[in-house]
Amino acid sequence: MKIAKGLLTAALMAATAVSALAGAGEKVRWAHVYEPSEPYHQWSEWAAQEINKRSNGRFEVEVFPASTLGKEVDLNQGLTLGTIDIIYTGQSFAAQTYGPLALSDAPYVFRDFDHWQKYTRSDLFAEFAEGYREASGGNVILGDAYYGLRHVTSNKPINTPADMEGLKIRVPNAPMYRLFPEAAGAHTSPIAFAEVYLALQQGVVDAQENPLPTIKAKKFYEVQKYIDLTGHVTGSNLLVAGGIFWSRLSEEDRELFRSVAQESADRVSADIAKSEAELVEWFRGEGVEVLEVDRAAFREVTLAVLNGEAATWTQDQFDRLQAIR
């Protein structure tokens, strides 16, 4: 009798363990380089909870912010290797796999926020996403989230292209980010995102460029005297699922991830657009000099080289983007 009870207890414990394991859900690793205080992380966390809820616990998404799993290059490699399942990545990083994606990171190609938003829902964007999927071996673009207009911060005032002559400026490690500052005569340095604050503080570089919410979140204004409103790039980041992860999902689960990811990206975009509109006065309240610059002059010197040898898109693709209304 004692033996029978022992066997029954062991069987119940084993069944409980299996049940607990099944209830835990499949682990999904979602990584990005942004701070926990930023909308990118906050809405990624929301998406993680929504996916868990809408899948009845079949998926358990853990979000790793602030370069916890590596720099942006590392995250893209992890996506390919299958060690990371979902990432946010800049257009120009993805464009190292499929060149035309860099077009939306090119300086002054968008008229305004509305133009950018219509592009993300266009046939042109869908074609780019499919081209990237094929070139990357199966990585799938789930959404595109606004990152904001990129502006220069510096320790001297920047009002015209001549003011950038010889300036040492940090840019992300992708060719497209070098195009605007080099067209204006600056020297670019591809310092890793996590190291920018220290590089500015120690004078390794004189300047950097990022959207206003990022300048605030990363506290770059603490080590720079000026924010120069060049508005040179309408930045956005792709939300990408790795091909290895995606291949394991059923069509129903793919639709779940697509739906939640797009909603999350849309919420990021709305939050950043709202905060961007409020931040100029916030920075001035902190004692930072915010300069309205001659964007037309910067646009002129930049467009002169935009569709040159550095372009990773065709003239037709550029023209189709400009034609979106």
GROMACS .gro file of C-alpha atoms in nm:
model
  325
    1MET     CA    1   0.000   0.000   0.000
    2LYS     CA    2   0.284   0.239   0.089
    3ILE     CA    3   0.456   0.156  -0.242
    4ALA     CA    4   0.135   0.227  -0.434
    5LYS     CA    5   0.093   0.561  -0.253
    6GLY     CA    6   0.455   0.644  -0.329
    7LEU     CA    7   0.410   0.571  -0.698
    8LEU     CA    8   0.091   0.776  -0.708
    9THR     CA    9   0.260   1.070  -0.539
   10ALA     CA   10   0.553   1.055  -0.782
   11ALA     CA   11   0.315   1.041  -1.077
   12LEU     CA   12   0.119   1.342  -0.949
   13MET     CA   13   0.442   1.539  -0.896
   14ALA     CA   14   0.559   1.456  -1.247
   15ALA     CA   15   0.224   1.558  -1.396
   16THR     CA   16   0.231   1.883  -1.200
   17ALA     CA   17   0.584   1.958  -1.323
   18VAL     CA   18   0.484   1.894  -1.684
   19SER     CA   19   0.175   2.110  -1.640
   20ALA     CA   20   0.379   2.395  -1.489
   21LEU     CA   21   0.631   2.369  -1.771
   22ALA     CA   22   0.356   2.382  -2.031
   23GLY     CA   23   0.190   2.675  -1.857
   24ALA     CA   24   0.510   2.881  -1.859
   25GLY     CA   25   0.481   2.941  -2.231
   26GLU     CA   26   0.748   2.958  -2.500
   27LYS     CA   27   1.023   3.205  -2.410
   28VAL     CA   28   1.065   3.492  -2.658
   29ARG     CA   29   1.361   3.730  -2.633
   30TRP     CA   30   1.291   4.088  -2.747
   31ALA     CA   31   1.588   4.327  -2.735
   32HIS     CA   32   1.670   4.689  -2.812
   33VAL     CA   33   1.924   4.959  -2.725
   34TYR     CA   34   1.686   5.219  -2.576
   35GLU     CA   35   1.643   5.326  -2.214
   36PRO     CA   36   1.363   5.189  -1.990
   37SER     CA   37   1.226   5.545  -1.965
   38GLU     CA   38   1.170   5.571  -2.342
   39PRO     CA   39   0.848   5.483  -2.531
   40TYR     CA   40   1.035   5.212  -2.722
   41HIS     CA   41   1.077   5.013  -2.403
   42GLN     CA   42   0.748   5.103  -2.241
   43TRP     CA   43   0.543   4.990  -2.542
   44SER     CA   44   0.762   4.683  -2.591
   45GLU     CA   45   0.672   4.582  -2.235
   46TRP     CA   46   0.307   4.646  -2.316
   47ALA     CA   47   0.339   4.427  -2.627
   48ALA     CA   48   0.500   4.150  -2.421
   49GLN     CA   49   0.205   4.149  -2.182
   50GLU     CA   50  -0.048   4.163  -2.467
   51ILE     CA   51   0.112   3.869  -2.649
   52ASN     CA   52   0.108   3.664  -2.330
   53LYS     CA   53  -0.255   3.755  -2.265
   54ARG     CA   54  -0.384   3.708  -2.621
   55SER     CA   55  -0.204   3.375  -2.657
   56ASN     CA   56  -0.346   3.251  -2.324
   57GLY     CA   57   0.004   3.220  -2.186
   58ARG     CA   58   0.153   3.021  -2.474
   59PHE     CA   59   0.422   3.288  -2.521
   60GLU     CA   60   0.625   3.456  -2.250
   61VAL     CA   61   0.808   3.758  -2.393
   62GLU     CA   62   1.099   3.909  -2.202
   63VAL     CA   63   1.219   4.253  -2.310
   64PHE     CA   64   1.587   4.344  -2.275
   65PRO     CA   65   1.645   4.723  -2.292
   66ALA     CA   66   1.950   4.952  -2.299
   67SER     CA   67   2.189   4.724  -2.491
   68THR     CA   68   2.157   4.450  -2.226
   69LEU     CA   69   2.210   4.185  -2.496
   70GLY     CA   70   2.465   4.386  -2.690
   71LYS     CA   71   2.506   4.680  -2.923
   72GLU     CA   72   2.287   4.717  -3.230
   73VAL     CA   73   2.528   4.519  -3.447
   74ASP     CA   74   2.515   4.237  -3.190
   75LEU     CA   75   2.135   4.240  -3.185
   76ASN     CA   76   2.120   4.202  -3.563
   77GLN     CA   77   2.365   3.912  -3.543
   78GLY     CA   78   2.162   3.753  -3.263
   79LEU     CA   79   1.851   3.775  -3.479
   80THR     CA   80   2.026   3.584  -3.757
   81LEU     CA   81   2.169   3.324  -3.518
   82GLY     CA   82   1.838   3.272  -3.341
   83THR     CA   83   1.969   3.375  -2.997
   84ILE     CA   84   1.737   3.678  -3.008
   85ASP     CA   85   1.384   3.660  -3.148
   86ILE     CA   86   1.265   4.020  -3.195
   87ILE     CA   87   1.458   4.347  -3.213
   88TYR     CA   88   1.422   4.714  -3.287
   89THR     CA   89   1.688   4.823  -3.533
   90GLY     CA   90   1.768   5.133  -3.735
   91GLN     CA   91   1.685   5.141  -4.104
   92SER     CA   92   2.050   5.179  -4.199
   93PHE     CA   93   2.151   4.874  -3.996
   94ALA     CA   94   1.889   4.666  -4.178
   95ALA     CA   95   2.005   4.827  -4.503
   96GLN     CA   96   2.342   4.657  -4.463
   97THR     CA   97   2.144   4.345  -4.554
   98TYR     CA   98   1.905   4.508  -4.805
   99GLY     CA   99   2.025   4.843  -4.934
  100PRO     CA  100   1.702   5.020  -5.041
  101LEU     CA  101   1.580   5.034  -4.677
  102ALA     CA  102   1.837   5.310  -4.619
  103LEU     CA  103   1.634   5.547  -4.835
  104SER     CA  104   1.407   5.644  -4.545
  105ASP     CA  105   1.715   5.733  -4.338
  106ALA     CA  106   1.845   5.962  -4.610
  107PRO     CA  107   1.849   6.330  -4.511
  108TYR     CA  108   1.559   6.550  -4.614
  109VAL     CA  109   1.369   6.283  -4.814
  110PHE     CA  110   1.045   6.331  -4.617
  111ARG     CA  111   0.838   6.648  -4.625
  112ASP     CA  112   0.690   6.594  -4.279
  113PHE     CA  113   0.562   6.333  -4.031
  114ASP     CA  114   0.252   6.264  -4.243
  115HIS     CA  115   0.469   6.184  -4.547
  116TRP     CA  116   0.675   5.939  -4.340
  117GLN     CA  117   0.362   5.771  -4.198
  118LYS     CA  118   0.209   5.724  -4.543
  119TYR     CA  119   0.536   5.571  -4.663
  120THR     CA  120   0.521   5.303  -4.388
  121ARG     CA  121   0.180   5.194  -4.523
  122SER     CA  122   0.274   5.215  -4.890
  123ASP     CA  123   0.339   4.955  -5.158
  124LEU     CA  124   0.698   5.080  -5.171
  125PHE     CA  125   0.753   4.994  -4.804
  126ALA     CA  126   0.591   4.652  -4.854
  127GLU     CA  127   0.830   4.586  -5.143
  128PHE     CA  128   1.126   4.687  -4.929
  129ALA     CA  129   1.009   4.457  -4.646
  130GLU     CA  130   0.984   4.163  -4.885
  131GLY     CA  131   1.326   4.239  -5.032
  132TYR     CA  132   1.472   4.245  -4.681
  133ARG     CA  133   1.303   3.914  -4.591
  134GLU     CA  134   1.457   3.743  -4.893
  135ALA     CA  135   1.802   3.897  -4.844
  136SER     CA  136   1.814   3.820  -4.470
  137GLY     CA  137   1.714   3.456  -4.496
  138GLY     CA  138   1.367   3.502  -4.350
  139ASN     CA  139   1.370   3.798  -4.108
  140VAL     CA  140   1.028   3.964  -4.106
  141ILE     CA  141   0.956   4.335  -4.057
  142LEU     CA  142   0.660   4.364  -3.820
  143GLY     CA  143   0.639   4.742  -3.799
  144ASP     CA  144   0.814   5.076  -3.822
  145ALA     CA  145   0.822   5.314  -3.526
  146TYR     CA  146   0.894   5.687  -3.545
  147TYR     CA  147   1.218   5.793  -3.380
  148GLY     CA  148   1.188   6.164  -3.441
  149LEU     CA  149   1.361   6.431  -3.641
  150ARG     CA  150   1.736   6.409  -3.590
  151HIS     CA  151   1.909   6.728  -3.478
  152VAL     CA  152   2.272   6.816  -3.407
  153THR     CA  153   2.393   6.897  -3.054
  154SER     CA  154   2.725   7.076  -3.018
  155ASN     CA  155   2.951   7.290  -2.805
  156LYS     CA  156   2.948   7.574  -3.058
  157PRO     CA  157   2.649   7.721  -3.243
  158ILE     CA  158   2.560   7.557  -3.575
  159ASN     CA  159   2.352   7.784  -3.798
  160THR     CA  160   2.480   7.713  -4.150
  161PRO     CA  161   2.677   7.435  -4.323
  162ALA     CA  162   2.994   7.646  -4.289
  163ASP     CA  163   2.967   7.610  -3.908
  164MET     CA  164   3.010   7.232  -3.943
  165GLU     CA  165   3.339   7.253  -4.132
  166GLY     CA  166   3.592   7.033  -3.948
  167LEU     CA  167   3.346   6.944  -3.670
  168LYS     CA  168   3.406   6.604  -3.504
  169ILE     CA  169   3.060   6.448  -3.481
  170ARG     CA  170   2.947   6.107  -3.360
  171VAL     CA  171   2.713   5.917  -3.593
  172PRO     CA  172   2.576   5.559  -3.585
  173ASN     CA  173   2.792   5.298  -3.756
  174ALA     CA  174   2.609   5.297  -4.089
  175PRO     CA  175   2.701   5.479  -4.412
  176MET     CA  176   2.379   5.678  -4.447
  177TYR     CA  177   2.433   5.862  -4.119
  178ARG     CA  178   2.760   6.002  -4.253
  179LEU     CA  179   2.605   6.156  -4.561
  180PHE     CA  180   2.458   6.475  -4.413
  181PRO     CA  181   2.746   6.581  -4.183
  182GLU     CA  182   3.013   6.499  -4.440
  183ALA     CA  183   2.823   6.695  -4.707
  184ALA     CA  184   2.849   6.991  -4.468
  185GLY     CA  185   3.223   6.937  -4.414
  186ALA     CA  186   3.222   6.760  -4.075
  187HIS     CA  187   3.437   6.460  -3.970
  188THR     CA  188   3.226   6.162  -3.858
  189SER     CA  189   3.305   5.908  -3.585
  190PRO     CA  190   3.093   5.588  -3.544
  191ILE     CA  191   3.100   5.557  -3.164
  192ALA     CA  192   2.866   5.296  -3.010
  193PHE     CA  193   2.539   5.439  -2.878
  194ALA     CA  194   2.606   5.336  -2.519
  195GLU     CA  195   2.938   5.524  -2.522
  196VAL     CA  196   2.826   5.857  -2.667
  197TYR     CA  197   2.772   6.046  -2.339
  198LEU     CA  198   3.125   5.972  -2.219
  199ALA     CA  199   3.274   6.056  -2.560
  200LEU     CA  200   3.105   6.398  -2.550
  201GLN     CA  201   3.204   6.456  -2.189
  202GLN     CA  202   3.569   6.374  -2.256
  203GLY     CA  203   3.586   6.571  -2.581
  204VAL     CA  204   3.650   6.267  -2.801
  205VAL     CA  205   3.392   6.424  -3.033
  206ASP     CA  206   3.250   6.778  -3.044
  207ALA     CA  207   2.895   6.691  -3.138
  208GLN     CA  208   2.637   6.419  -3.200
  209GLU     CA  209   2.297   6.397  -3.369
  210ASN     CA  210   1.974   6.240  -3.245
  211PRO     CA  211   1.604   6.319  -3.200
  212LEU     CA  212   1.502   6.542  -2.909
  213PRO     CA  213   1.348   6.259  -2.696
  214THR     CA  214   1.675   6.065  -2.721
  215ILE     CA  215   1.883   6.374  -2.639
  216LYS     CA  216   1.675   6.406  -2.322
  217ALA     CA  217   1.667   6.035  -2.231
  218LYS     CA  218   2.044   5.992  -2.277
  219LYS     CA  219   2.112   6.329  -2.108
  220PHE     CA  220   2.334   6.450  -2.394
  221TYR     CA  221   2.223   6.807  -2.316
  222GLU     CA  222   2.423   6.785  -1.992
  223VAL     CA  223   2.749   6.771  -2.191
  224GLN     CA  224   2.655   6.992  -2.489
  225LYS     CA  225   2.586   7.367  -2.497
  226TYR     CA  226   2.364   7.386  -2.804
  227ILE     CA  227   2.081   7.197  -2.972
  228ASP     CA  228   2.083   7.294  -3.338
  229LEU     CA  229   1.747   7.216  -3.502
  230THR     CA  230   1.879   7.082  -3.831
  231GLY     CA  231   1.590   6.832  -3.866
  232HIS     CA  232   1.802   6.649  -4.119
  233VAL     CA  233   1.658   6.298  -4.091
  234THR     CA  234   1.309   6.170  -4.017
  235GLY     CA  235   1.426   5.877  -3.810
  236SER     CA  236   1.244   5.551  -3.751
  237ASN     CA  237   1.329   5.200  -3.635
  238LEU     CA  238   1.215   4.869  -3.775
  239LEU     CA  239   1.057   4.609  -3.549
  240VAL     CA  240   1.193   4.280  -3.683
  241ALA     CA  241   1.129   3.914  -3.602
  242GLY     CA  242   1.412   3.670  -3.672
  243GLY     CA  243   1.361   3.412  -3.944
  244ILE     CA  244   1.445   3.119  -3.715
  245PHE     CA  245   1.185   3.230  -3.461
  246TRP     CA  246   0.927   3.314  -3.728
  247SER     CA  247   0.959   2.976  -3.896
  248ARG     CA  248   0.842   2.805  -3.575
  249LEU     CA  249   0.515   2.999  -3.560
  250SER     CA  250   0.179   2.895  -3.697
  251GLU     CA  251  -0.005   3.138  -3.927
  252GLU     CA  252  -0.239   3.221  -3.639
  253ASP     CA  253   0.053   3.308  -3.410
  254ARG     CA  254   0.223   3.508  -3.684
  255GLU     CA  255  -0.089   3.720  -3.716
  256LEU     CA  256  -0.090   3.769  -3.337
  257PHE     CA  257   0.268   3.895  -3.336
  258ARG     CA  258   0.209   4.114  -3.643
  259SER     CA  259  -0.101   4.273  -3.493
  260VAL     CA  260   0.047   4.346  -3.150
  261ALA     CA  261   0.380   4.461  -3.293
  262GLN     CA  262   0.214   4.708  -3.532
  263GLU     CA  263  -0.005   4.845  -3.255
  264SER     CA  264   0.299   4.880  -3.030
  265ALA     CA  265   0.497   5.060  -3.302
  266ASP     CA  266   0.204   5.297  -3.366
  267ARG     CA  267   0.188   5.384  -2.996
  268VAL     CA  268   0.562   5.451  -2.988
  269SER     CA  269   0.524   5.683  -3.287
  270ALA     CA  270   0.237   5.876  -3.130
  271ASP     CA  271   0.420   5.922  -2.800
  272ILE     CA  272   0.742   6.039  -2.962
  273ALA     CA  273   0.565   6.284  -3.195
  274LYS     CA  274   0.384   6.433  -2.894
  275SER     CA  275   0.694   6.463  -2.677
  276GLU     CA  276   0.895   6.607  -2.965
  277ALA     CA  277   0.650   6.895  -2.991
  278GLU     CA  278   0.692   6.974  -2.620
  279LEU     CA  279   1.067   6.933  -2.577
  280VAL     CA  280   1.206   7.250  -2.733
  281GLU     CA  281   1.071   7.461  -2.447
  282TRP     CA  282   1.172   7.198  -2.193
  283PHE     CA  283   1.535   7.217  -2.306
  284ARG     CA  284   1.527   7.597  -2.296
  285GLY     CA  285   1.393   7.572  -1.942
  286GLU     CA  286   1.700   7.362  -1.857
  287GLY     CA  287   1.924   7.642  -1.983
  288VAL     CA  288   2.021   7.481  -2.312
  289GLU     CA  289   2.043   7.711  -2.615
  290VAL     CA  290   1.811   7.577  -2.885
  291LEU     CA  291   1.885   7.727  -3.227
  292GLU     CA  292   1.653   7.752  -3.528
  293VAL     CA  293   1.889   7.692  -3.819
  294ASP     CA  294   1.876   7.758  -4.194
  295ARG     CA  295   1.751   7.414  -4.301
  296ALA     CA  296   1.723   7.521  -4.665
  297ALA     CA  297   2.099   7.573  -4.683
  298PHE     CA  298   2.168   7.232  -4.527
  299ARG     CA  299   1.917   7.070  -4.762
  300GLU     CA  300   2.084   7.225  -5.065
  301VAL     CA  301   2.433   7.091  -4.988
  302THR     CA  302   2.293   6.750  -4.893
  303LEU     CA  303   2.063   6.692  -5.189
  304ALA     CA  304   2.356   6.763  -5.419
  305VAL     CA  305   2.511   6.431  -5.311
  306LEU     CA  306   2.201   6.233  -5.207
  307ASN     CA  307   2.159   6.019  -5.518
  308GLY     CA  308   2.528   5.984  -5.585
  309GLU     CA  309   2.759   5.686  -5.544
  310ALA     CA  310   2.660   5.634  -5.179
  311ALA     CA  311   2.295   5.568  -5.269
  312THR     CA  312   2.182   5.210  -5.208
  313TRP     CA  313   1.848   5.267  -5.381
  314THR     CA  314   1.750   5.342  -5.740
  315GLN     CA  315   1.639   5.676  -5.882
  316ASP     CA  316   1.297   5.518  -5.943
  317GLN     CA  317   1.263   5.420  -5.576
  318PHE     CA  318   1.361   5.773  -5.471
  319ASP     CA  319   1.106   5.922  -5.713
  320ARG     CA  320   0.831   5.688  -5.588
  321LEU     CA  321   0.897   5.797  -5.231
  322GLN     CA  322   0.873   6.163  -5.329
  323ALA     CA  323   0.545   6.093  -5.514
  324ILE     CA  324   0.368   5.959  -5.203
  325ARG     CA  325   0.094   6.206  -5.103
   0.00000   0.00000   0.00000
